[in-house]
PDB file of C-alpha atoms in Angstrom:
ATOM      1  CA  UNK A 282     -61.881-124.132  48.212  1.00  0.00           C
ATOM      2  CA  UNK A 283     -65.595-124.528  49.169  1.00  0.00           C
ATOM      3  CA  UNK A 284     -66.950-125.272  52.240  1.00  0.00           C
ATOM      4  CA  UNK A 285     -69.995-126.202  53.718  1.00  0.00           C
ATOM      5  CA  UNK A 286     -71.079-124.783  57.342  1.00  0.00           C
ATOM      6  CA  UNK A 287     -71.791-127.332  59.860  1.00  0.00           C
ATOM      7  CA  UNK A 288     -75.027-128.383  61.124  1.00  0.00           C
ATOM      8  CA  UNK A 289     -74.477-126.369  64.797  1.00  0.00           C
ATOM      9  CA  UNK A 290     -73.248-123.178  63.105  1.00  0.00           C
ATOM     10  CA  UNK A 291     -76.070-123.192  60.946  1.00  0.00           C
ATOM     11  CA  UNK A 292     -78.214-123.332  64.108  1.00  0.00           C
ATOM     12  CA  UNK A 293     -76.285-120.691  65.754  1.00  0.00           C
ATOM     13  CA  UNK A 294     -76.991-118.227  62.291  1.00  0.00           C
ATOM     14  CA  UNK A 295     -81.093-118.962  62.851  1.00  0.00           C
ATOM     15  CA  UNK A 296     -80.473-118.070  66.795  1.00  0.00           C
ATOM     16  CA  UNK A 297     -78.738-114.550  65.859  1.00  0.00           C
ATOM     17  CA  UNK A 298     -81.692-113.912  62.934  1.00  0.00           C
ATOM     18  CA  UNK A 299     -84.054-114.702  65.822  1.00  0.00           C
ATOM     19  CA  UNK A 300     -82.919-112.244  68.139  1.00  0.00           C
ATOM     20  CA  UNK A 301     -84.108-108.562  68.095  1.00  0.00           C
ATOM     21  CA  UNK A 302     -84.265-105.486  70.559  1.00  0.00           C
ATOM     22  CA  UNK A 303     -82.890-105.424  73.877  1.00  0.00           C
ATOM     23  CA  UNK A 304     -84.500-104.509  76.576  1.00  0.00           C
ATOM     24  CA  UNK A 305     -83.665-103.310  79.792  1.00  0.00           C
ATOM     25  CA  UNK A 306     -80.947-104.862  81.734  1.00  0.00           C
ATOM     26  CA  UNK A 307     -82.184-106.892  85.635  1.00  0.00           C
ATOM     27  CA  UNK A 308     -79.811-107.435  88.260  1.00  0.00           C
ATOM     28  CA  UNK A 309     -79.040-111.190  89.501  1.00  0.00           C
ATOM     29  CA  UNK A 310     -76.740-111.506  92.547  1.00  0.00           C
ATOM     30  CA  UNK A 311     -75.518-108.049  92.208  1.00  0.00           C
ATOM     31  CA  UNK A 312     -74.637-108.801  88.432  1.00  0.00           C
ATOM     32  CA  UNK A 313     -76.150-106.963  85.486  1.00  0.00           C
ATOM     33  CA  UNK A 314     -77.304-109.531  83.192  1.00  0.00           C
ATOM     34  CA  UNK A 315     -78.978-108.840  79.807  1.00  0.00           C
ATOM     35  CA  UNK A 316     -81.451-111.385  78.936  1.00  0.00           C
ATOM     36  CA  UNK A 317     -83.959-110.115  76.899  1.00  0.00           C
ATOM     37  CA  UNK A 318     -84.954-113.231  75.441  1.00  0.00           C
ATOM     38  CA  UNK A 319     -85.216-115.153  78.417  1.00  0.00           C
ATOM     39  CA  UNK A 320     -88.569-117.557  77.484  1.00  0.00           C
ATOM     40  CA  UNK A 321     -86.713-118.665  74.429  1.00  0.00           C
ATOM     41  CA  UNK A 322     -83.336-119.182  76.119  1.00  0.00           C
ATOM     42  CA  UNK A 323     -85.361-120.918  78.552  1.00  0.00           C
ATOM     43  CA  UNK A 324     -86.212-123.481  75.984  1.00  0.00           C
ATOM     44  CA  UNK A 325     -83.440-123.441  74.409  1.00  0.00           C
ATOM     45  CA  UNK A 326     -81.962-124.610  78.293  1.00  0.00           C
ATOM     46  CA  UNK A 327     -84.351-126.685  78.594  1.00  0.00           C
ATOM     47  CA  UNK A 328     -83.044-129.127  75.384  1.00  0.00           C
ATOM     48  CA  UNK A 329     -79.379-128.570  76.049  1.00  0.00           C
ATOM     49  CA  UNK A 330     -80.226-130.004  79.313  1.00  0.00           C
ATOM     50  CA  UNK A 331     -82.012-133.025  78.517  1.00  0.00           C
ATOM     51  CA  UNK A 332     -79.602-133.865  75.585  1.00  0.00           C
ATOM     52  CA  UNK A 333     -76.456-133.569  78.145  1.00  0.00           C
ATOM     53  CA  UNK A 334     -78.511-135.844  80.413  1.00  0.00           C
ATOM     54  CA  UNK A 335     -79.271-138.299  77.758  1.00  0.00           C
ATOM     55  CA  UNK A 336     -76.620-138.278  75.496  1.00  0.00           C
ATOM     56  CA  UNK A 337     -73.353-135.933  76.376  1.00  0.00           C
ATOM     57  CA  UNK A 338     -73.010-136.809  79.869  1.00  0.00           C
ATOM     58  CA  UNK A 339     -73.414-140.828  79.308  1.00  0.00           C
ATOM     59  CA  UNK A 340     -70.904-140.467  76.704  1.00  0.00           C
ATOM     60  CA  UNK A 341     -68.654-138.583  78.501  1.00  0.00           C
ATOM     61  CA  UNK A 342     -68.877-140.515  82.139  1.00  0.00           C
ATOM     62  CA  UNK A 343     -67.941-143.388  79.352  1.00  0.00           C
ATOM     63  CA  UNK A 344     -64.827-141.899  78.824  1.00  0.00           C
ATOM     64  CA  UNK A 345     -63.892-141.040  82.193  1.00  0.00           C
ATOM     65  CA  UNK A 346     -62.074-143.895  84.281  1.00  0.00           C
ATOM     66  CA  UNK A 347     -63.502-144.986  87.810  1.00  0.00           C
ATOM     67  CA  UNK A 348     -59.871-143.264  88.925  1.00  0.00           C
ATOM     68  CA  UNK A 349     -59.290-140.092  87.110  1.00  0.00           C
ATOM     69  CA  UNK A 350     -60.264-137.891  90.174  1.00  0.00           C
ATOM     70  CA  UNK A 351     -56.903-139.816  91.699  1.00  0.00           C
ATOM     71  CA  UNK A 352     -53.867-137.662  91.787  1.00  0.00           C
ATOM     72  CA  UNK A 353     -51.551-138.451  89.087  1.00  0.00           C
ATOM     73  CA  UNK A 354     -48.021-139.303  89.094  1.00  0.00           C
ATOM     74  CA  UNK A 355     -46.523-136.614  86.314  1.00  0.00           C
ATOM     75  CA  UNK A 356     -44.093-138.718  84.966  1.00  0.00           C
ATOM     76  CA  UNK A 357     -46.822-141.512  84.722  1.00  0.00           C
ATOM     77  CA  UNK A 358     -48.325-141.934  81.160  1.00  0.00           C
ATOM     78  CA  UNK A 359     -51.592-140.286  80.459  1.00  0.00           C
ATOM     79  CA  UNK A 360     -54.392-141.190  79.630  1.00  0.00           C
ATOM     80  CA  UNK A 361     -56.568-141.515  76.440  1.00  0.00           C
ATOM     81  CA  UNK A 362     -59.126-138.825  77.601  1.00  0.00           C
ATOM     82  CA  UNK A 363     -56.017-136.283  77.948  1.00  0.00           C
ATOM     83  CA  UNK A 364     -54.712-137.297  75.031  1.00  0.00           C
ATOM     84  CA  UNK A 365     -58.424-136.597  73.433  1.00  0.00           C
ATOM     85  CA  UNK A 366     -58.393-133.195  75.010  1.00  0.00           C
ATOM     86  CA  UNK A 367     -54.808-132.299  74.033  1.00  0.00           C
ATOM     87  CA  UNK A 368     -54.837-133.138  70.534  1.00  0.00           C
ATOM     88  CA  UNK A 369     -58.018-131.181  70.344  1.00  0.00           C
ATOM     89  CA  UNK A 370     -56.962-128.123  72.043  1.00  0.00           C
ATOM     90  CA  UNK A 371     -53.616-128.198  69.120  1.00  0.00           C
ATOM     91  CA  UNK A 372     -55.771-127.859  66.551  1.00  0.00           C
ATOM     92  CA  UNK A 373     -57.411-124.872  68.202  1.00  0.00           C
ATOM     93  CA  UNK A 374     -54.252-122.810  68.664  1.00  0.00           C
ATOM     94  CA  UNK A 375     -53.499-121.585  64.897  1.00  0.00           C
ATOM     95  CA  UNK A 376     -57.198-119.569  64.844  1.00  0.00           C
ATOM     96  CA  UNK A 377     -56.286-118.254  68.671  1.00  0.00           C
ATOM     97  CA  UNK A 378     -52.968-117.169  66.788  1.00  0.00           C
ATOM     98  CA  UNK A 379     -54.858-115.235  63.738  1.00  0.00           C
ATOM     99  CA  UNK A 380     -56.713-113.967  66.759  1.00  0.00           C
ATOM    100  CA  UNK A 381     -53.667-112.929  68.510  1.00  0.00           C
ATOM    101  CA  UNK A 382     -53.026-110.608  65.726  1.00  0.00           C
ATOM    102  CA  UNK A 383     -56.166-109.209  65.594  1.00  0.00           C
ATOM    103  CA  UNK A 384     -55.683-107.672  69.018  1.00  0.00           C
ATOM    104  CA  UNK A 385     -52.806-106.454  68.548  1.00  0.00           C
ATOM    105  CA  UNK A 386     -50.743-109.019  71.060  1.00  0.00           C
ATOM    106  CA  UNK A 387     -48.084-110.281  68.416  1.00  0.00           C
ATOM    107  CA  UNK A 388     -46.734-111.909  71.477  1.00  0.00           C
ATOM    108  CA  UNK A 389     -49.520-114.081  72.262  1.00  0.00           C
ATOM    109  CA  UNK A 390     -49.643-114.932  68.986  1.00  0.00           C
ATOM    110  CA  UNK A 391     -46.343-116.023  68.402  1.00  0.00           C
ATOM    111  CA  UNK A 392     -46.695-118.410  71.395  1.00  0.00           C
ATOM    112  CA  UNK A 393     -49.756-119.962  70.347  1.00  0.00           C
ATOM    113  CA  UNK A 394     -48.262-120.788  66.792  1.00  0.00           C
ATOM    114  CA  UNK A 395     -44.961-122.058  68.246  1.00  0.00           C
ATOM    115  CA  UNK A 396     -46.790-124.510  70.863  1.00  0.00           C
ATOM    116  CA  UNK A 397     -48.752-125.491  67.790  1.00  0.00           C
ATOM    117  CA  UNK A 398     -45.696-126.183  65.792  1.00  0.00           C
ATOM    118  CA  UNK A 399     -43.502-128.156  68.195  1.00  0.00           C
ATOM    119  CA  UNK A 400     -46.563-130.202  69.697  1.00  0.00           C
ATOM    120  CA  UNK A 401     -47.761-131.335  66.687  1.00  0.00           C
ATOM    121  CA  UNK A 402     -44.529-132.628  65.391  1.00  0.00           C
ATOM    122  CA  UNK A 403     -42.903-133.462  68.956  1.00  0.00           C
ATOM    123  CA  UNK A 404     -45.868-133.876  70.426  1.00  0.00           C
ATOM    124  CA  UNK A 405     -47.249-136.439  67.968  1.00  0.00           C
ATOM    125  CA  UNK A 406     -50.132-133.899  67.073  1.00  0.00           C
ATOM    126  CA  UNK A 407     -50.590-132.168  69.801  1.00  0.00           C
ATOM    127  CA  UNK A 408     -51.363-135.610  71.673  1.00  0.00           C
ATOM    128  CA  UNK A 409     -48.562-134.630  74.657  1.00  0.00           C
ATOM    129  CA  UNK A 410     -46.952-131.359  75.309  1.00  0.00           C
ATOM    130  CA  UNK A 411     -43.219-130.359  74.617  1.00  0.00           C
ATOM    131  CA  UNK A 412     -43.818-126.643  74.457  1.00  0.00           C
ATOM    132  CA  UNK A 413     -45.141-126.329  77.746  1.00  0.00           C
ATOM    133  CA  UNK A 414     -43.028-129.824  79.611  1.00  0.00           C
ATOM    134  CA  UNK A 415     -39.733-128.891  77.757  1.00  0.00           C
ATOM    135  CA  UNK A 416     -39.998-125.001  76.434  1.00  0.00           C
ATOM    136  CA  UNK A 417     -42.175-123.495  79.203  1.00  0.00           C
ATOM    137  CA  UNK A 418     -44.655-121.741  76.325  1.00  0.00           C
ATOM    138  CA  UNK A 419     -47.943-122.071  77.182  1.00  0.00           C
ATOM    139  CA  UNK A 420     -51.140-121.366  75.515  1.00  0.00           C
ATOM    140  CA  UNK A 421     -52.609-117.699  74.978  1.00  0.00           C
ATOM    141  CA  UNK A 422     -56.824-118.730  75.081  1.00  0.00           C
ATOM    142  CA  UNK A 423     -58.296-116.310  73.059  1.00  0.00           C
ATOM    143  CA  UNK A 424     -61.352-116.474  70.426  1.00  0.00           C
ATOM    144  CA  UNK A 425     -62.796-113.418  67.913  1.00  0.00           C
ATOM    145  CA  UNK A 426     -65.344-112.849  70.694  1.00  0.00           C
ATOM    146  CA  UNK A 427     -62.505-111.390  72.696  1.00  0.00           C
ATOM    147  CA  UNK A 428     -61.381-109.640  69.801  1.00  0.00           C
ATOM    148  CA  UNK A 429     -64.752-108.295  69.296  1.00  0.00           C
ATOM    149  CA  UNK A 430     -64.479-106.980  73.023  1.00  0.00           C
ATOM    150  CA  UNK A 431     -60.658-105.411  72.600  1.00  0.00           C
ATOM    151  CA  UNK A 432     -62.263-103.692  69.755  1.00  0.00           C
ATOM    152  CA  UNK A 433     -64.839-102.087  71.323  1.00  0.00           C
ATOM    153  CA  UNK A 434     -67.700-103.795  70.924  1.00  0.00           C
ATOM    154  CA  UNK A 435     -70.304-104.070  73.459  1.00  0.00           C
ATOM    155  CA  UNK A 436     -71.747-107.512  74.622  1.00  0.00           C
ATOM    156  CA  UNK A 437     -75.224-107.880  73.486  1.00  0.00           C
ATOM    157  CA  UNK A 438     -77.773-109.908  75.457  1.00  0.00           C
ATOM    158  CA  UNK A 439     -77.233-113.040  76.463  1.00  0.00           C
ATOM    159  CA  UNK A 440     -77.874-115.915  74.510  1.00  0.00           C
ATOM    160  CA  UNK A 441     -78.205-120.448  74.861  1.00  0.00           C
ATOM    161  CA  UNK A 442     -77.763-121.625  71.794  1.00  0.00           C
ATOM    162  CA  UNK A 443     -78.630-125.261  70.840  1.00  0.00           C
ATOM    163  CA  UNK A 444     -75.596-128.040  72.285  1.00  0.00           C
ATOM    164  CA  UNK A 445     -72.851-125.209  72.495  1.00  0.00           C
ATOM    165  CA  UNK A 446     -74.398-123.558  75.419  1.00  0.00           C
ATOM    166  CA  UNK A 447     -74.588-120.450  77.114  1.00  0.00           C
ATOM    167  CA  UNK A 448     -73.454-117.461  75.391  1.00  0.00           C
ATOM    168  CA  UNK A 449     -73.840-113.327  74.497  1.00  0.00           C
ATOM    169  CA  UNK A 450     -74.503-112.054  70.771  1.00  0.00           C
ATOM    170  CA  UNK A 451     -71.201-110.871  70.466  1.00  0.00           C
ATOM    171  CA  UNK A 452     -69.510-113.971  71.528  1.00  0.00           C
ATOM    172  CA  UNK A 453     -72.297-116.263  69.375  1.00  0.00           C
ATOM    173  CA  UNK A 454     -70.800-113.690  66.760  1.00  0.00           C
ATOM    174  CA  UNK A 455     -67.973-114.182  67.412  1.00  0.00           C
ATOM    175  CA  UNK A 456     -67.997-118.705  67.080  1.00  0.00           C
ATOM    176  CA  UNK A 457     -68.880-118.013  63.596  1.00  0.00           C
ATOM    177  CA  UNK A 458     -66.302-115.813  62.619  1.00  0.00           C
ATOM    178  CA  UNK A 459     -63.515-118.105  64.408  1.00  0.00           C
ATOM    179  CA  UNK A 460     -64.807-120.898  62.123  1.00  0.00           C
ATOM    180  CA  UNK A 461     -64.310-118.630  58.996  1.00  0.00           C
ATOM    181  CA  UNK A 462     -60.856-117.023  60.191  1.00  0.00           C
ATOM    182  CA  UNK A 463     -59.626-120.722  60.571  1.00  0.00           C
ATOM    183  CA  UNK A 464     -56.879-121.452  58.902  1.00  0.00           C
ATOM    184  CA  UNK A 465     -57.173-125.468  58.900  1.00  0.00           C
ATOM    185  CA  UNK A 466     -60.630-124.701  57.480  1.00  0.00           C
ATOM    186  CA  UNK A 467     -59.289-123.033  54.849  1.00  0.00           C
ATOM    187  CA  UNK A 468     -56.184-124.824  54.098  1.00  0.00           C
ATOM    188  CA  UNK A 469     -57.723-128.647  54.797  1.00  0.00           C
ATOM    189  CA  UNK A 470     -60.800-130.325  52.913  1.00  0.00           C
ATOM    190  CA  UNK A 471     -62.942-133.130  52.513  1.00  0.00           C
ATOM    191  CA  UNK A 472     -61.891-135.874  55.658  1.00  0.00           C
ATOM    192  CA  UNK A 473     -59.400-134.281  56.372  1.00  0.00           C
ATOM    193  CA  UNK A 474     -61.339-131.337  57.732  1.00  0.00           C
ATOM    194  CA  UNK A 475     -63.684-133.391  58.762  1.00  0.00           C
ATOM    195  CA  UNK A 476     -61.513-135.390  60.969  1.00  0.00           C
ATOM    196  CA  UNK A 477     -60.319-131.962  62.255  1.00  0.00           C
ATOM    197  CA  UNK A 478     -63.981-131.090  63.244  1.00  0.00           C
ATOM    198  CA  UNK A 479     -64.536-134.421  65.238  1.00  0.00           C
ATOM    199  CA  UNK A 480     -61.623-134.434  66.935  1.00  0.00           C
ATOM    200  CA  UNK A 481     -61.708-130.959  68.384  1.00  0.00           C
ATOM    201  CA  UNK A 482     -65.431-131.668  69.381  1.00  0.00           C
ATOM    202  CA  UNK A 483     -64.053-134.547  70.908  1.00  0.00           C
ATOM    203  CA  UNK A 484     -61.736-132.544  73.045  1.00  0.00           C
ATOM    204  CA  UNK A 485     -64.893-130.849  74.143  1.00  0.00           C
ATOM    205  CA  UNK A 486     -66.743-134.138  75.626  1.00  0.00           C
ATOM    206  CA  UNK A 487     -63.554-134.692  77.089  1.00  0.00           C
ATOM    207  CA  UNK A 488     -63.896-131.690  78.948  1.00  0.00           C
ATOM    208  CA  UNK A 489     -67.168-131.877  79.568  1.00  0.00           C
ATOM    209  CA  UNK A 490     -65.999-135.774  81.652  1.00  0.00           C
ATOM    210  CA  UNK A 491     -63.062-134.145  83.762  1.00  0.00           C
ATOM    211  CA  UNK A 492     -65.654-131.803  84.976  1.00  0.00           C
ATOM    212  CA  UNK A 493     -68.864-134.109  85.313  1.00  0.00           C
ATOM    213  CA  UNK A 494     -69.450-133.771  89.002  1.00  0.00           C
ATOM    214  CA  UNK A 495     -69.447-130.107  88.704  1.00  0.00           C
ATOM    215  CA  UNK A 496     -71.377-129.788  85.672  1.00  0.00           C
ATOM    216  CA  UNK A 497     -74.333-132.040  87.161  1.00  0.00           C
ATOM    217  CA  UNK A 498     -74.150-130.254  90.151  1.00  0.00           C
ATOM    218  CA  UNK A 499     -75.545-127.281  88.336  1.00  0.00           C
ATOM    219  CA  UNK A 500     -77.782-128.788  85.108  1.00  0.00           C
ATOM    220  CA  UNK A 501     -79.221-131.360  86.895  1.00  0.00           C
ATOM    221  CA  UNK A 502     -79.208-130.605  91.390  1.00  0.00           C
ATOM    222  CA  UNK A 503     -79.912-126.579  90.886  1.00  0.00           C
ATOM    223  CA  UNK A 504     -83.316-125.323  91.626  1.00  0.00           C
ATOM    224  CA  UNK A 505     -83.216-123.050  88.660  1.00  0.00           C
ATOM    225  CA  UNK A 506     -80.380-124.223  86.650  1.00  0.00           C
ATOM    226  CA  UNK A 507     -80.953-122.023  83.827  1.00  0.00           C
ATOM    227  CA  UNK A 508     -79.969-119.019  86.319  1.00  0.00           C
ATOM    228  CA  UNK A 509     -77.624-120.650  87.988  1.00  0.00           C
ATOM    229  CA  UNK A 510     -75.906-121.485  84.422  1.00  0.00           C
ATOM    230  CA  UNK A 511     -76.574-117.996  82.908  1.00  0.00           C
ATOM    231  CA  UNK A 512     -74.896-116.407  86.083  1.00  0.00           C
ATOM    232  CA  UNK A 513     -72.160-118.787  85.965  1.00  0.00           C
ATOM    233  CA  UNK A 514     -70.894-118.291  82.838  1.00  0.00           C
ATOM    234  CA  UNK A 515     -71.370-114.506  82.730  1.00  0.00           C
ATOM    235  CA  UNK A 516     -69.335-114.153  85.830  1.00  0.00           C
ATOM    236  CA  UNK A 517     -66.533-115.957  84.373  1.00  0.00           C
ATOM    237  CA  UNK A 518     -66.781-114.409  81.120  1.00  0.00           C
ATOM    238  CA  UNK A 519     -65.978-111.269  82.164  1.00  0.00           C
ATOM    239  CA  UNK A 520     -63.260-111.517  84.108  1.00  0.00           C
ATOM    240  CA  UNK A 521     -61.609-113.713  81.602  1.00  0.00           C
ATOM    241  CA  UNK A 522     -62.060-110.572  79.391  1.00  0.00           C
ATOM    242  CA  UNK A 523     -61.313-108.216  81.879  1.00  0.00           C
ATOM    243  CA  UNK A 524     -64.955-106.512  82.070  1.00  0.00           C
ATOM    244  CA  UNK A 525     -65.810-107.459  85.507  1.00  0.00           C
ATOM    245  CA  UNK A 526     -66.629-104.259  87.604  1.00  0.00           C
ATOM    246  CA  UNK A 527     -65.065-105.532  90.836  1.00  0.00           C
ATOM    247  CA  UNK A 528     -62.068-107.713  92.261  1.00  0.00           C
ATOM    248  CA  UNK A 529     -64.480-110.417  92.515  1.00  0.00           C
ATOM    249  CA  UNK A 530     -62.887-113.275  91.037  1.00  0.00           C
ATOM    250  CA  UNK A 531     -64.884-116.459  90.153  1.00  0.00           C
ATOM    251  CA  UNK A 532     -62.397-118.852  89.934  1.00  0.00           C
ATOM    252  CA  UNK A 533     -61.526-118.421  93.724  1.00  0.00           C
ATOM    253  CA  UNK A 534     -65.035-120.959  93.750  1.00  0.00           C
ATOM    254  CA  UNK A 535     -63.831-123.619  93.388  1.00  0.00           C
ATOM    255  CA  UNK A 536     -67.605-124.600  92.060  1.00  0.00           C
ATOM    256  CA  UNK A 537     -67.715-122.003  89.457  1.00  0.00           C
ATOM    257  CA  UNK A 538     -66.352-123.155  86.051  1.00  0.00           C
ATOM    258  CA  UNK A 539     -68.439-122.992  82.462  1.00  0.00           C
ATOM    259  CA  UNK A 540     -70.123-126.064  81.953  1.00  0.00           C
ATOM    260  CA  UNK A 541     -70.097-125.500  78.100  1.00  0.00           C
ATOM    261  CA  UNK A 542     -66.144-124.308  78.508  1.00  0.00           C
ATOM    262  CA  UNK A 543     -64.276-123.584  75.174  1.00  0.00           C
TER     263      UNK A 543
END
């Protein structure tokens, strides 16, 4: 079964031809960041920013209600943005099973592909969440960029890639490896696929609405939000992979969360 790459992965291939030789290593808020290519991540900022002014964030205040920052009754219904964002995140969890696997966490593994199992048949494809509401299992994140750091390998500078955001070379690595290790790539085609595709970057925009006030806060009211962004994500990167130096934890902000979040 054939497939093509899409348009954004095709982009993130030219970005990792592009780059070359590190160089040395500055230090940001006590935080060793890698940025080498900082002019043309600059640029690169510079677009994402102006296209989630003009386009993403429009489209995703669109789909945000005037009273989804109201607490919510749990047994009340939800809403079509969660549903966009649940159904989305499904269809994520059989590649963050294969990935599972990978790292040797047969455990994790397991869970992912038995939420993915009983919400997309109870759950009406992954659109609510039996696993979690009725089971208790909840979902292992993972991607092959983690798996890329359990085995060893080192980060690489940092990278912004056109629309999907801030990044390192071993994660960018890593997106295009998680596309090919897929299985609904492999074992879908045509629409179907397709539909797949759209509806996970759906889930995304849906993200990208729950956190909107946030996410302005730093593209469009920083003084430098390219830093402020780069630091950001880094920060949270590493602890989610366990590579952070210190007890720091960035989630204790309740400000700090990655704008470009997968």
């Amino acid at each position: 079964m054939r497939h093509n790459i899409p348009p954004v992965m095709a982009l993130l291939l030219m970005a990792l031809v592009a780059a070359g030789c590190a160089q040395a290593p500055v230090q940001q808020d006590g935080i060793t960041i890698n940025d080498p290519y900082e002019a043309q991540n600059r640029r690169v900022h510079a677009f994402n920013k102006g296209l989630d002014a003009r386009v993403i964030g429009p489209v995703a205040n669109r789909l945000k209600g005037e009273d989804d920052d109201a607490p919510r009754d749990p047994d009340a219904p939800i809403g079509p943005l969660q549903m966009v964002i649940n159904a989305g995140r499904n269809l994520s969890l059989p590649v963050k099973a294969v990935n599972g696997l990978l790292q040797g966490r047969p455990g994790d593994a397991g869970a992912n592909l038995t939420r993915f199992a009983v919400n997309s048949t109870v759950g009406l494809g992954g659109v609510f969440d039996p696993a979690a509401d009725s089971f208790g299992v909840t979902e292992r994140d993972t991607d092959f960029g983690q798996t890329l750091a359990v085995w060893g390998v080192a980060e690489g500078p940092y990278l912004e890639l056109p629309v999907l955001g801030p990044s390192t070379r071993r994660d960018a690595v890593g997106q295009v490896v998680d596309l090919m290790i897929d299985p609904l790539y492999h074992l879908l085609d045509g629409r179907d696929a397709g539909a797949v595709f759209g509806l996970r970057v759906a889930s995304k925009a849906g993200d990208r609405a729950r956190f909107g006030d946030t996410v302005d806060g730093i593209l469009q009211g920083s003084a430098d939000s390219y830093a402020q962004t780069r630091l950001i994500w880094l920060m949270n990167r590493r602890f989610d992979l366990g590579e952070t130096g210190d007890d720091y934890d960035p989630y204790d902000d309740a400000d700090v969360i990655d704008p470009y979040s997968d």
